[in-house]
Amino acid sequence: MKAKNILLLISLLTFELNAQKLAQPQLGSRSAKILKKSGLEFKDLNKNGKLDKYEDWRLPQETRIQDLIAQMTIEEKIGFMLISTSRLAGDFSFQQNAPKTEITSGFNEEDLMQPINMFTRKPLAVPNMGAAGTTKGVMTYNLRHFILRANTSAKVLAEWSNNLQALCETSRLGIPAIVASNPRNHITADASIGLSVGTTVFSKWPGELGLSAMRDLKLTREFAEIAAKEWSAVGLRKGYMYMADLSTEPRWARIEGTFGEDADWTSNMIREIVLGFQGDKLGKNSVAMTTKHFPGGGPQVGGQDSHFDWGKNAHYPGGMFDYHVKPFIAAINAGTSSIMPYYSAPKDKNMEEVGFSYNKAIIQDLLRKQLGFKGIVNSDTGPIDMMPWGVENLTILQRYQKALEAGVDIFSGGADPTMLLETVKKGLVTEARINESIARLLKEKFDLGLFENPYVDVDAAVKMVGNADFQEKGNLAMRKSIVLLRNDAKVLPIAPKTKVYFETYFDDGKTKTPAKTFKPEVNKWNLEFVSTKEEADMVILWLTPNGGSLFSSNGSPIELQLSKNKIDIGHVNETTYHKPTVMIVNYTSPWVIDEVDNPNVKTVLATFGTTTDAILDVVTGAYNPTGKMPFSTPTSRKVVMENQSDVPGFMKPKGYALFKAGDGLGY
C-alpha cells in the first residue's frame, strides 16, 4: 500500500475515533429539518436533504468553514462583511423626533436613511443606510452581523433574538446571525448610543473606571462571568467592548469607558474581562469580545475625539506609542475574538497620516505580524463615509479597497452592501482577499456554537438577567469602587447619631434645581438626616460634573474645571462654608477642583458610578474604603494645557497631579 493511502487510512480512522468521543450537541431548529446519521443528529441548513460538511459538527472547524465559503455567493460574502444596527418593532434608535412607542419582539422593517453625518452633523455625499428593514437586511442584503441598541426587557430581547435567528434559518444556507451590543451593566453619565446602553434590566455595576478603582481582579473576573451569563441568556453573543484605551490625555471625552491611565493595570483588567466573558476559548456560553480602539484612542490632540474632523489626529509628543499598545497585547494573549481600530489619523512623521482602519502599518505590520493577532479586525462605525480621515480624496470604492488592503474584515455602520460589492466586482479587491475575512468571521460563529443552536430559553433569560445573587456582587463592587482621597479632619467614619445634610448635585441641562436633598427611604445608618444645612452637624455634598455627551462636541476647547462642567461653584462654596463637609466628586473625567475654596472641605471622596447606599456604607464605616484612583487628576487648567497627551499622569512632571493614579486611603 502506498504511503499516501496509508496516511489517508490513518486520517479516516482517527476521525472515526474522534467522532465516537464527540457528544451530540443540543440542536436548535425552527425550520431546518434534522438529518440522522450513525445515531447522531444534524441540521440540514441548506435544505438539500443531505449532510454537507459545514453542517457536520463532527468535522474539523476549518473543513466546515471552507465548505461553507465554497457554497456562498459573492453577494452572501459581502453582506457578511457588514455589521449594522438592527432595530426591534417600536425601536427608533438614531431616528430624530421619532414617536415614543412600546418596543416589542417583532421586527422594524423600515430602512434608516441618514443624509447627515450624525457625528459631524454635515451633509453626506451619499445618504447612509444605518439600518435596513430586518427582513430585507437578512434575506436580500445577506446581513448576519447586527448591533442591538434597544433598552428593553429580558423577555423582549430573548424573544426578538429567537425571531431573528428563525428568519436567518429560512435563508438559502441557513447561516445564523450574531448580535452585538455596547456595555449594558454599568452606571454611566453618558449613555449615548454607541457608547453605553446605561441603566438596564441587567445587573448594575460601577462604571469601567469604578471597576478599575476596586483593584480587585477576582471580582472583575466575576463581573465578566456574570455579565456573560446575562448577555448569552438573551442572545447577545458579541460585545462591542471593552476599551483598552488609556486616559493619558485628561481632556479626552471617552475616559469614562476606560480603565484608567496605567498600561500595566489596564492590561490586568483587560485580561480578566476577556477571560471572564469568553472563557479560556470561545464556546457555546461565551460572549465574544471586541477590544477597542487599536492602537489606543487616548492621546488625542487637545483631547478632541476623532468622531469629528476637528479631532481627527492622535499624537505622541512624549514618544509613548508603545505604552498605549500594551493593553491590546494583554487582550490578544487572553484570546480576544476581535479588535477595533480607531478613527484617528496619527500625527507622527513615522506613520502614514490616515485613519487607523486604513493604516496597513498599524493593522498588517503591527497587529497581525508583530503582535500575532489572528482574530477579526472590526472597523468602528462609519470610517468609509463619515470619518475617512486622511483619505477624504479617495472615492468610496477606493476607501473600501484601502481598508481591505490594510486588513479590515468587517465594516461597521452601514447596512447597504452595494458599494462594497461593487469594489469587488470591479476588481479593486480579489475574492480571495474577501474569503480571508469570511473565514475569520465564520470561525467566530462556529466557535460560539451558533450553527448548532442559536436559540435561547426565554423563561430562563427572564430568571437569569439581573437576579438578586448577581446584583449582590454588583453592590459589593460599588462599595469597593469608592475612593477616599482626603480625610484630613478625621471626620470619617461619621459618628452615630450625627445630623447629616446630604445633597446631590447634577445639572442635566433640563432641570431648574440640580441640587437635591437626599433622605433615604429606609435609614440603616444610625444617622439623623435633616432637611437643611443649617440644622446639620455635617454636610455631605455629592457632585456630578457634566461635560455633556461626547456627541455634543462642537470643537470648542475642552475645559475640566468644575464651573465649566455644569457645577455652580458659588453654590458649592456657600453650601460647604459653615459646616464640616464631605465632598464627593463623581469622576467621568479627571476634573480640576481647584475652584472649591473652602477650609471646611477637608474630606474628599471619588466615585465612578455608584449608589447613595454604597456611599453611606463607606462614610459611616459600614464598609471600609479600599478603592484606588484609576487616573491622576490635574492641579489646574494650566497643567492640563501643558500636558503631553500620551504620557500618563503619574509620569508627568512634579506639580501636575492633585491626586495620583493609585491614591486611596482607608480608615
XYZ file of C-alpha atoms in Angstrom:
667
model
C 0.000 0.000 0.000
C 1.352 3.416 -0.950
C 2.363 5.800 1.841
C -0.278 8.318 0.698
C -3.073 5.733 1.067
C -1.759 4.640 4.470
C -1.863 8.270 5.684
C -5.397 8.654 4.341
C -6.499 5.474 6.133
C -4.916 6.646 9.394
C -6.639 10.025 8.989
C -10.032 8.388 8.439
C -9.584 6.049 11.408
C -8.544 8.989 13.602
C -11.616 10.907 12.500
C -13.904 7.954 13.285
C -12.341 7.532 16.735
C -12.689 11.242 17.487
C -16.260 11.233 16.207
C -17.115 8.428 18.628
C -15.869 10.567 21.501
C -17.901 13.608 20.475
C -21.138 14.092 22.339
C -24.285 15.023 20.471
C -24.710 18.789 20.864
C -28.122 20.243 21.552
C -29.562 21.376 18.247
C -31.869 24.350 17.954
C -34.099 24.374 14.904
C -37.262 26.172 13.774
C -37.494 25.290 10.082
C -34.403 23.285 9.133
C -35.003 19.546 9.027
C -32.973 17.261 11.272
C -30.792 14.720 9.480
C -29.879 11.483 11.242
C -26.633 9.635 10.616
C -24.925 6.931 12.681
C -27.382 7.583 15.507
C -26.491 11.302 15.577
C -28.440 14.375 14.532
C -27.506 17.303 12.289
C -29.298 20.346 10.882
C -29.981 20.500 7.155
C -29.296 24.224 6.942
C -29.177 24.441 3.140
C -32.282 22.265 2.714
C -30.724 19.839 0.200
C -31.629 16.675 2.090
C -28.033 15.584 2.662
C -25.333 16.235 5.237
C -22.927 18.880 3.980
C -19.529 19.298 5.579
C -20.394 22.673 7.114
C -23.432 21.070 8.770
C -21.390 18.226 10.258
C -20.384 19.236 13.777
C -18.004 16.254 13.993
C -15.650 17.659 11.359
C -12.677 19.942 11.999
C -13.777 23.531 12.057
C -11.531 24.570 9.164
C -13.159 21.908 6.980
C -16.609 23.261 7.808
C -15.535 26.844 7.150
C -14.006 26.117 3.744
C -17.018 24.081 2.673
C -19.367 26.930 3.547
C -17.184 29.548 1.847
C -17.275 27.422 -1.314
C -21.079 27.421 -1.214
C -21.501 31.162 -0.560
C -22.111 33.552 -3.440
C -20.118 36.773 -3.613
C -23.296 38.634 -2.592
C -23.632 36.481 0.523
C -19.988 37.057 1.387
C -20.201 40.825 1.042
C -23.345 41.058 3.188
C -21.460 39.041 5.777
C -18.809 41.772 5.979
C -21.156 44.485 7.261
C -22.328 44.991 10.837
C -25.121 47.481 11.312
C -27.811 48.469 13.759
C -30.807 46.156 13.912
C -33.969 47.598 15.362
C -36.891 45.949 17.078
C -40.521 46.811 16.430
C -41.096 50.142 18.159
C -37.341 50.773 18.345
C -36.380 54.012 16.578
C -32.706 54.216 17.504
C -30.856 57.025 15.682
C -34.152 58.378 14.356
C -34.717 62.060 15.094
C -38.076 63.104 16.552
C -39.282 59.513 16.497
C -42.535 58.598 18.231
C -42.334 57.095 21.701
C -43.769 53.613 21.355
C -43.506 50.308 23.154
C -40.611 48.143 21.991
C -41.706 44.604 21.164
C -40.026 41.444 19.878
C -41.149 41.945 16.284
C -39.020 43.416 13.500
C -38.620 47.033 12.480
C -38.954 46.757 8.709
C -38.095 50.382 7.973
C -34.757 51.349 6.437
C -32.964 54.063 8.380
C -31.570 56.521 5.843
C -29.248 59.213 7.175
C -28.481 62.152 4.846
C -26.442 63.866 7.569
C -23.251 62.662 9.223
C -24.660 62.004 12.695
C -21.330 62.899 14.301
C -20.049 65.959 12.449
C -23.614 66.998 11.522
C -22.537 67.781 7.968
C -24.335 66.532 4.818
C -23.118 63.212 3.439
C -22.191 62.921 -0.231
C -24.426 59.845 -0.380
C -27.091 59.115 2.292
C -26.063 56.288 4.603
C -28.328 53.334 5.381
C -27.586 52.950 9.070
C -30.087 50.124 9.464
C -32.014 48.037 6.984
C -35.505 46.741 7.483
C -34.862 43.444 9.238
C -36.294 41.009 6.692
C -34.717 42.832 3.752
C -31.421 43.041 5.623
C -31.313 39.288 6.202
C -32.894 37.935 3.028
C -31.873 40.495 0.375
C -28.680 42.085 1.724
C -27.445 38.848 3.369
C -26.621 40.661 6.623
C -25.693 38.399 9.549
C -23.928 40.773 11.962
C -26.040 43.199 13.962
C -25.681 45.765 16.743
C -28.546 45.960 19.214
C -29.197 49.432 20.649
C -32.605 48.920 22.260
C -33.017 49.083 26.033
C -35.931 46.842 26.948
C -36.863 43.773 28.993
C -35.009 40.472 29.013
C -38.161 38.765 27.699
C -38.429 41.035 24.680
C -34.702 40.796 23.930
C -34.724 36.995 24.079
C -37.900 36.661 22.006
C -36.577 39.057 19.369
C -33.265 37.187 19.210
C -35.118 33.933 18.574
C -37.249 35.601 15.911
C -34.143 36.929 14.164
C -32.418 33.540 14.221
C -35.555 31.848 12.902
C -35.569 34.271 9.969
C -31.901 33.568 9.242
C -32.583 29.833 9.327
C -35.017 30.188 6.400
C -32.315 31.692 4.172
C -30.565 29.716 1.419
C -27.678 28.487 3.561
C -29.281 28.947 6.985
C -26.322 30.935 8.347
C -27.182 32.253 11.849
C -26.820 35.861 12.976
C -24.589 37.233 15.687
C -25.865 40.146 17.754
C -23.510 42.623 19.435
C -24.069 45.403 21.947
C -22.236 48.179 23.723
C -21.933 47.776 27.541
C -25.216 47.155 29.406
C -24.117 46.626 33.020
C -22.745 49.980 34.161
C -23.914 53.119 35.904
C -22.771 55.760 33.449
C -23.107 59.509 32.986
C -23.078 59.349 29.176
C -25.430 56.621 27.972
C -25.282 57.824 24.375
C -25.985 55.343 21.591
C -22.657 53.896 20.551
C -21.013 54.321 23.969
C -23.070 52.544 26.624
C -26.688 51.493 26.969
C -26.726 52.796 30.564
C -29.148 51.559 33.213
C -30.838 48.371 32.017
C -32.517 45.237 33.393
C -29.072 43.622 33.591
C -27.142 43.562 36.860
C -25.839 47.024 37.731
C -22.166 47.648 38.397
C -19.976 50.713 38.730
C -18.645 52.264 35.544
C -15.487 50.918 33.951
C -13.369 53.407 35.909
C -15.074 52.143 39.064
C -14.306 48.519 38.220
C -10.692 49.563 37.854
C -10.754 51.527 41.117
C -11.762 48.367 43.009
C -8.255 46.959 42.477
C -9.839 43.521 42.697
C -9.066 41.283 39.723
C -11.033 38.357 41.171
C -14.217 40.432 41.393
C -13.513 41.863 37.940
C -13.442 38.318 36.557
C -16.682 37.535 38.421
C -18.292 40.625 36.916
C -17.375 39.491 33.404
C -18.592 35.942 34.021
C -21.895 37.197 35.420
C -22.428 39.668 32.573
C -21.622 36.939 30.043
C -24.333 34.731 31.523
C -26.870 37.562 31.306
C -25.891 38.503 27.774
C -25.863 34.995 26.337
C -29.198 34.267 28.045
C -30.928 36.859 25.831
C -28.975 36.050 22.669
C -26.292 38.743 22.869
C -23.136 36.866 21.860
C -20.766 39.668 20.928
C -19.626 42.700 22.912
C -18.521 45.948 21.344
C -16.258 46.365 24.350
C -14.143 46.873 26.360
C -11.899 49.868 25.874
C -8.190 49.164 26.250
C -7.525 52.859 25.612
C -5.596 54.778 28.265
C -6.735 58.037 29.878
C -3.419 59.812 29.422
C -4.977 62.923 27.848
C -7.273 64.242 30.604
C -9.498 66.180 28.190
C -10.500 63.188 26.050
C -14.271 62.801 26.412
C -14.254 58.976 26.368
C -12.280 58.459 29.574
C -15.403 57.220 31.384
C -15.227 53.995 29.346
C -11.563 53.270 30.103
C -9.834 51.503 32.978
C -7.556 54.468 33.605
C -4.087 55.653 32.678
C -1.811 52.843 33.878
C -0.991 50.499 30.991
C 0.088 47.634 33.237
C -3.022 47.764 35.410
C -5.290 48.217 32.393
C -3.633 45.141 30.881
C -4.581 43.170 34.007
C -8.165 44.422 33.790
C -8.496 43.650 30.094
C -7.174 40.133 30.625
C -9.772 39.380 33.316
C -12.564 40.947 31.265
C -11.754 38.927 28.135
C -11.314 35.654 30.018
C -14.481 36.277 32.027
C -16.686 36.948 29.001
C -15.124 34.453 26.621
C -13.620 31.763 28.843
C -10.254 30.214 28.025
C -11.592 29.834 24.486
C -14.827 30.725 22.726
C -17.641 28.250 23.328
C -21.403 27.899 23.454
C -21.659 30.021 26.627
C -19.194 32.734 25.581
C -19.693 36.340 24.611
C -17.058 37.282 22.020
C -15.160 40.459 22.894
C -14.265 43.308 20.540
C -11.368 45.057 22.264
C -11.059 48.692 21.201
C -9.703 51.113 19.953
C -6.395 49.944 18.485
C -3.640 51.140 18.885
C -5.105 53.291 21.687
C -7.537 56.174 21.314
C -6.401 58.182 24.330
C -3.665 60.526 23.056
C -5.870 62.865 21.022
C -4.685 66.334 20.038
C -6.284 68.727 22.523
C -8.407 65.853 23.810
C -10.753 66.266 20.835
C -12.303 62.996 19.716
C -11.800 61.549 16.256
C -15.505 61.034 15.668
C -15.150 64.631 14.464
C -12.996 66.266 11.818
C -11.758 68.744 14.449
C -10.382 65.781 16.430
C -9.096 63.554 13.652
C -5.500 63.306 14.872
C -3.753 61.253 17.534
C -0.253 62.296 18.528
C 2.634 61.082 20.666
C 4.602 64.116 21.915
C 6.081 62.044 24.744
C 7.179 59.230 22.436
C 4.984 56.688 24.264
C 3.198 54.966 21.376
C 4.257 51.506 22.625
C 2.859 52.241 26.094
C -0.634 52.520 24.593
C -0.313 49.200 22.768
C 0.386 47.233 25.987
C -3.252 46.532 26.975
C -4.002 45.236 23.480
C -1.175 42.731 23.827
C -2.883 41.508 27.009
C -6.192 41.225 25.137
C -4.575 39.251 22.324
C -2.871 36.902 24.793
C -6.223 36.369 26.526
C -7.767 35.436 23.178
C -9.956 38.436 22.352
C -12.086 37.495 19.358
C -11.969 40.872 17.662
C -10.083 44.166 17.718
C -11.446 47.527 16.606
C -9.137 50.233 15.228
C -9.991 53.855 15.990
C -10.799 56.587 13.500
C -7.740 58.670 14.367
C -5.024 59.507 11.893
C -1.608 59.534 13.622
C 0.139 62.876 13.532
C 3.609 61.392 13.538
C 6.323 61.616 10.894
C 6.967 57.865 11.160
C 3.402 56.808 10.284
C 1.112 57.328 7.319
C -1.353 60.051 8.320
C -4.533 58.081 7.605
C -7.178 56.697 9.940
C -6.120 53.508 11.676
C -8.671 51.433 9.703
C -6.782 52.448 6.554
C -3.338 52.090 8.046
C -1.539 48.998 6.761
C 1.451 49.555 9.033
C -0.851 49.526 12.063
C -3.105 46.588 11.169
C -0.975 44.327 8.990
C 2.528 45.055 10.208
C 1.920 45.762 13.899
C -1.308 43.971 14.831
C -1.106 40.935 12.566
C 2.612 40.284 12.047
C 4.317 41.737 15.114
C 1.647 41.022 17.735
C 0.366 37.827 16.107
C -3.351 38.656 16.206
C -5.353 36.127 14.185
C -8.882 37.267 15.007
C -11.323 39.700 13.424
C -10.475 43.320 12.642
C -13.744 45.227 13.030
C -13.866 48.847 11.876
C -15.510 51.407 14.116
C -18.805 52.901 12.926
C -18.558 54.843 9.693
C -14.905 55.257 8.618
C -15.839 54.778 4.971
C -18.434 57.514 4.582
C -18.404 59.536 7.814
C -14.856 59.568 9.226
C -12.486 58.958 6.278
C -9.605 60.793 7.914
C -6.615 61.107 5.638
C -8.406 59.528 2.667
C -11.042 62.183 2.060
C -9.938 62.499 -1.573
C -10.464 58.810 -2.335
C -13.767 57.541 -3.753
C -15.940 55.249 -1.632
C -14.718 52.251 -3.643
C -11.095 53.274 -3.174
C -11.652 53.674 0.565
C -13.031 50.138 0.788
C -10.055 48.947 -1.239
C -7.531 50.677 1.030
C -9.221 49.471 4.231
C -9.336 45.886 2.967
C -5.685 46.062 1.921
C -4.895 47.379 5.396
C -6.646 44.363 6.928
C -10.223 45.269 7.949
C -12.524 42.208 7.991
C -15.899 43.750 8.774
C -17.240 47.271 8.369
C -19.481 48.842 10.992
C -22.170 51.442 10.455
C -23.749 50.647 7.090
C -26.410 48.120 6.077
C -26.267 48.502 2.289
C -23.606 46.250 0.700
C -23.881 47.787 -2.783
C -20.654 49.803 -2.773
C -18.530 47.104 -1.145
C -19.884 44.600 -3.664
C -19.010 46.963 -6.496
C -15.461 47.266 -5.120
C -15.010 43.528 -5.609
C -16.861 43.238 -8.922
C -14.700 45.993 -10.421
C -11.575 44.072 -9.445
C -10.253 46.526 -6.873
C -10.173 43.662 -4.356
C -9.915 39.949 -5.104
C -12.428 37.394 -3.941
C -9.518 35.534 -2.369
C -8.973 38.539 -0.077
C -12.685 38.564 0.772
C -12.503 34.867 1.632
C -9.795 35.577 4.232
C -12.211 37.822 6.131
C -15.157 35.453 5.691
C -13.098 32.628 7.207
C -12.350 34.710 10.321
C -15.968 35.806 10.678
C -17.294 32.267 10.251
C -14.803 30.908 12.765
C -16.281 33.128 15.477
C -19.787 31.818 14.752
C -18.659 28.201 14.726
C -16.689 28.738 17.941
C -19.779 30.144 19.651
C -21.870 27.126 18.629
C -24.353 29.243 16.713
C -24.587 26.820 13.789
C -25.821 24.107 16.143
C -28.101 26.218 18.336
C -28.538 29.998 18.106
C -31.758 29.993 20.145
C -32.280 30.931 23.794
C -34.706 29.878 26.527
C -36.888 32.929 27.121
C -38.105 31.871 30.569
C -34.562 31.088 31.696
C -33.411 34.501 30.433
C -36.043 36.297 32.489
C -34.885 34.474 35.629
C -31.199 34.930 34.866
C -30.939 38.611 33.956
C -30.447 40.959 36.902
C -31.123 38.300 39.542
C -30.524 39.072 43.227
C -27.341 36.997 43.543
C -25.773 38.786 40.608
C -26.807 42.176 41.958
C -25.345 41.397 45.377
C -21.940 41.101 43.697
C -22.593 44.358 41.838
C -23.452 46.083 45.111
C -20.155 44.941 46.613
C -18.334 46.297 43.565
C -19.982 49.693 44.009
C -18.641 49.931 47.557
C -15.184 48.738 46.573
C -15.060 51.317 43.768
C -15.332 54.363 46.078
C -12.012 56.084 46.769
C -11.239 58.070 49.934
C -8.832 60.789 48.822
C -8.697 63.045 51.875
C -9.723 62.623 55.485
C -7.617 65.410 56.992
C -10.016 66.309 59.805
C -10.730 62.628 60.527
C -14.477 63.239 60.273
C -14.889 59.844 58.631
C -16.277 57.457 59.521
C -19.227 59.560 60.658
C -20.158 59.040 64.292
C -23.580 57.547 65.092
C -26.467 59.983 65.704
C -24.766 62.726 63.672
C -27.171 65.145 61.995
C -26.374 64.967 58.287
C -27.465 67.157 55.404
C -26.920 65.092 52.233
C -27.188 66.948 48.945
C -26.737 65.558 45.434
C -25.893 67.965 42.644
C -26.353 67.092 38.979
C -27.298 69.511 36.236
C -28.530 67.599 33.196
C -29.452 70.808 31.414
C -33.161 70.086 31.793
C -33.914 70.698 35.459
C -34.080 74.068 37.220
C -32.988 72.553 40.527
C -29.816 70.473 40.097
C -29.267 70.460 43.884
C -31.486 67.939 45.663
C -31.693 66.983 49.329
C -31.333 63.254 49.837
C -33.073 61.339 52.595
C -33.096 57.538 52.467
C -36.468 55.813 52.438
C -35.065 53.301 54.929
C -32.473 54.671 57.353
C -29.979 51.863 58.002
C -27.078 54.020 59.116
C -27.899 55.314 62.606
C -27.660 58.902 61.350
C -30.214 61.686 61.530
C -30.896 63.031 58.039
C -32.017 66.670 58.137
C -33.579 68.948 55.545
C -31.266 71.955 55.730
C -27.560 72.505 56.141
C -28.242 74.945 58.987
C -29.589 72.213 61.264
C -26.865 69.732 60.351
C -23.678 68.775 62.155
C -22.126 67.747 58.865
C -22.730 68.249 55.128
C -22.338 65.526 52.506
C -22.231 67.039 49.027
C -22.112 64.660 46.052
C -21.172 66.489 42.859
C -21.666 65.023 39.409
C -19.935 67.331 36.919
C -21.420 67.141 33.448
C -19.374 67.969 30.388
C -22.185 66.924 28.081
C -22.284 63.928 25.787
C -19.300 63.115 23.605
C -21.575 63.653 20.624
C -22.460 67.206 21.664
C -18.920 68.338 20.842
C -18.578 71.360 18.575
C -14.792 71.590 18.528
C -14.531 74.181 21.287
C -11.585 73.809 23.679
C -12.306 71.187 26.334
C -12.224 72.505 29.900
C -12.075 70.380 33.055
C -12.806 72.960 35.764
C -15.998 72.265 37.706
C -17.534 75.611 36.722
C -17.162 74.655 33.046
C -18.985 71.390 33.623
C -22.359 72.490 34.994
C -21.315 72.952 38.624
C -22.273 76.213 40.333
C -19.117 76.878 42.338
C -20.806 79.678 44.251
C -23.419 77.196 45.436
C -20.748 74.645 46.373
C -18.732 77.120 48.402
C -21.824 78.545 50.101
C -23.215 75.077 50.937
C -19.961 73.933 52.492
C -18.915 77.182 54.157
C -20.296 76.806 57.685
C -20.161 73.070 58.455
C -17.608 70.260 58.190
C -18.137 68.816 54.726
C -17.632 65.513 52.995
C -17.291 66.423 49.315
C -17.794 63.590 46.876
C -16.957 64.011 43.204
C -18.186 61.628 40.527
C -15.276 61.368 38.102
C -16.068 60.629 34.476
C -13.059 62.778 33.545
C -10.101 63.943 35.652
C -11.898 67.063 36.879
C -9.954 70.100 38.101
C -11.411 71.001 41.508
C -9.227 73.977 42.456
C -12.222 76.346 42.380
C -13.547 74.796 45.592
C -12.060 77.257 48.058
C -13.271 76.330 51.489
C -11.390 75.325 54.654
C -14.266 73.044 55.647
C -13.680 70.764 52.669
C -11.027 68.550 54.213
C -12.696 65.284 53.300
C -12.905 64.228 49.643
C -14.108 61.009 48.049
C -14.236 59.893 44.416
C -16.990 57.860 42.800
C -17.214 56.385 39.314
C -20.864 55.473 39.043
C -22.336 54.133 42.267
C -25.358 54.474 44.580
C -26.199 56.587 47.621
C -26.468 53.392 49.679
C -22.889 52.477 48.771
C -21.689 55.980 49.666
C -23.415 55.902 53.036
C -21.941 52.489 53.832
C -18.472 53.913 53.174
C -18.815 57.234 55.020
C -20.296 55.540 58.109
C -17.637 52.830 58.181
C -20.046 50.007 57.434
C -17.627 49.438 54.563
C -14.003 50.453 54.986
C -12.913 52.185 51.754
C -10.328 50.331 49.690
C -10.613 51.975 46.261
C -7.649 53.476 44.382
C -7.709 56.208 41.747
C -7.557 54.849 38.188
C -6.057 58.089 36.876
C -4.340 61.261 38.072
C -6.306 64.483 38.447
C -4.639 67.752 37.388
C -3.989 70.555 39.851
C -5.031 73.327 37.454
C -6.123 74.289 33.979
C -2.559 75.384 33.252
C -1.056 71.930 33.722
C -3.818 70.447 31.562
C -2.967 72.799 28.713
C 0.746 71.956 29.004
C 0.342 68.178 29.346
C 1.709 65.616 26.876
C -1.260 63.593 25.637
C 0.442 60.197 25.524
C 2.102 60.381 28.950
C 0.189 59.042 31.997
C -0.369 61.468 34.864
C 1.833 59.577 37.305
C 4.749 60.070 34.891
C 4.057 63.747 34.258
C 6.235 66.455 35.881
C 6.001 67.232 39.583
C 3.119 69.593 40.232
C 0.817 68.038 37.636
C -1.284 65.817 39.891
C -3.522 66.786 42.786
C -4.395 63.114 43.247
C -2.261 60.482 41.553
C -3.289 57.190 39.995
C -3.163 54.646 42.800
C -4.065 57.127 45.557
C -6.648 55.961 48.061
C -6.997 55.847 51.850
C -8.757 53.635 54.348
C -9.858 54.034 57.978
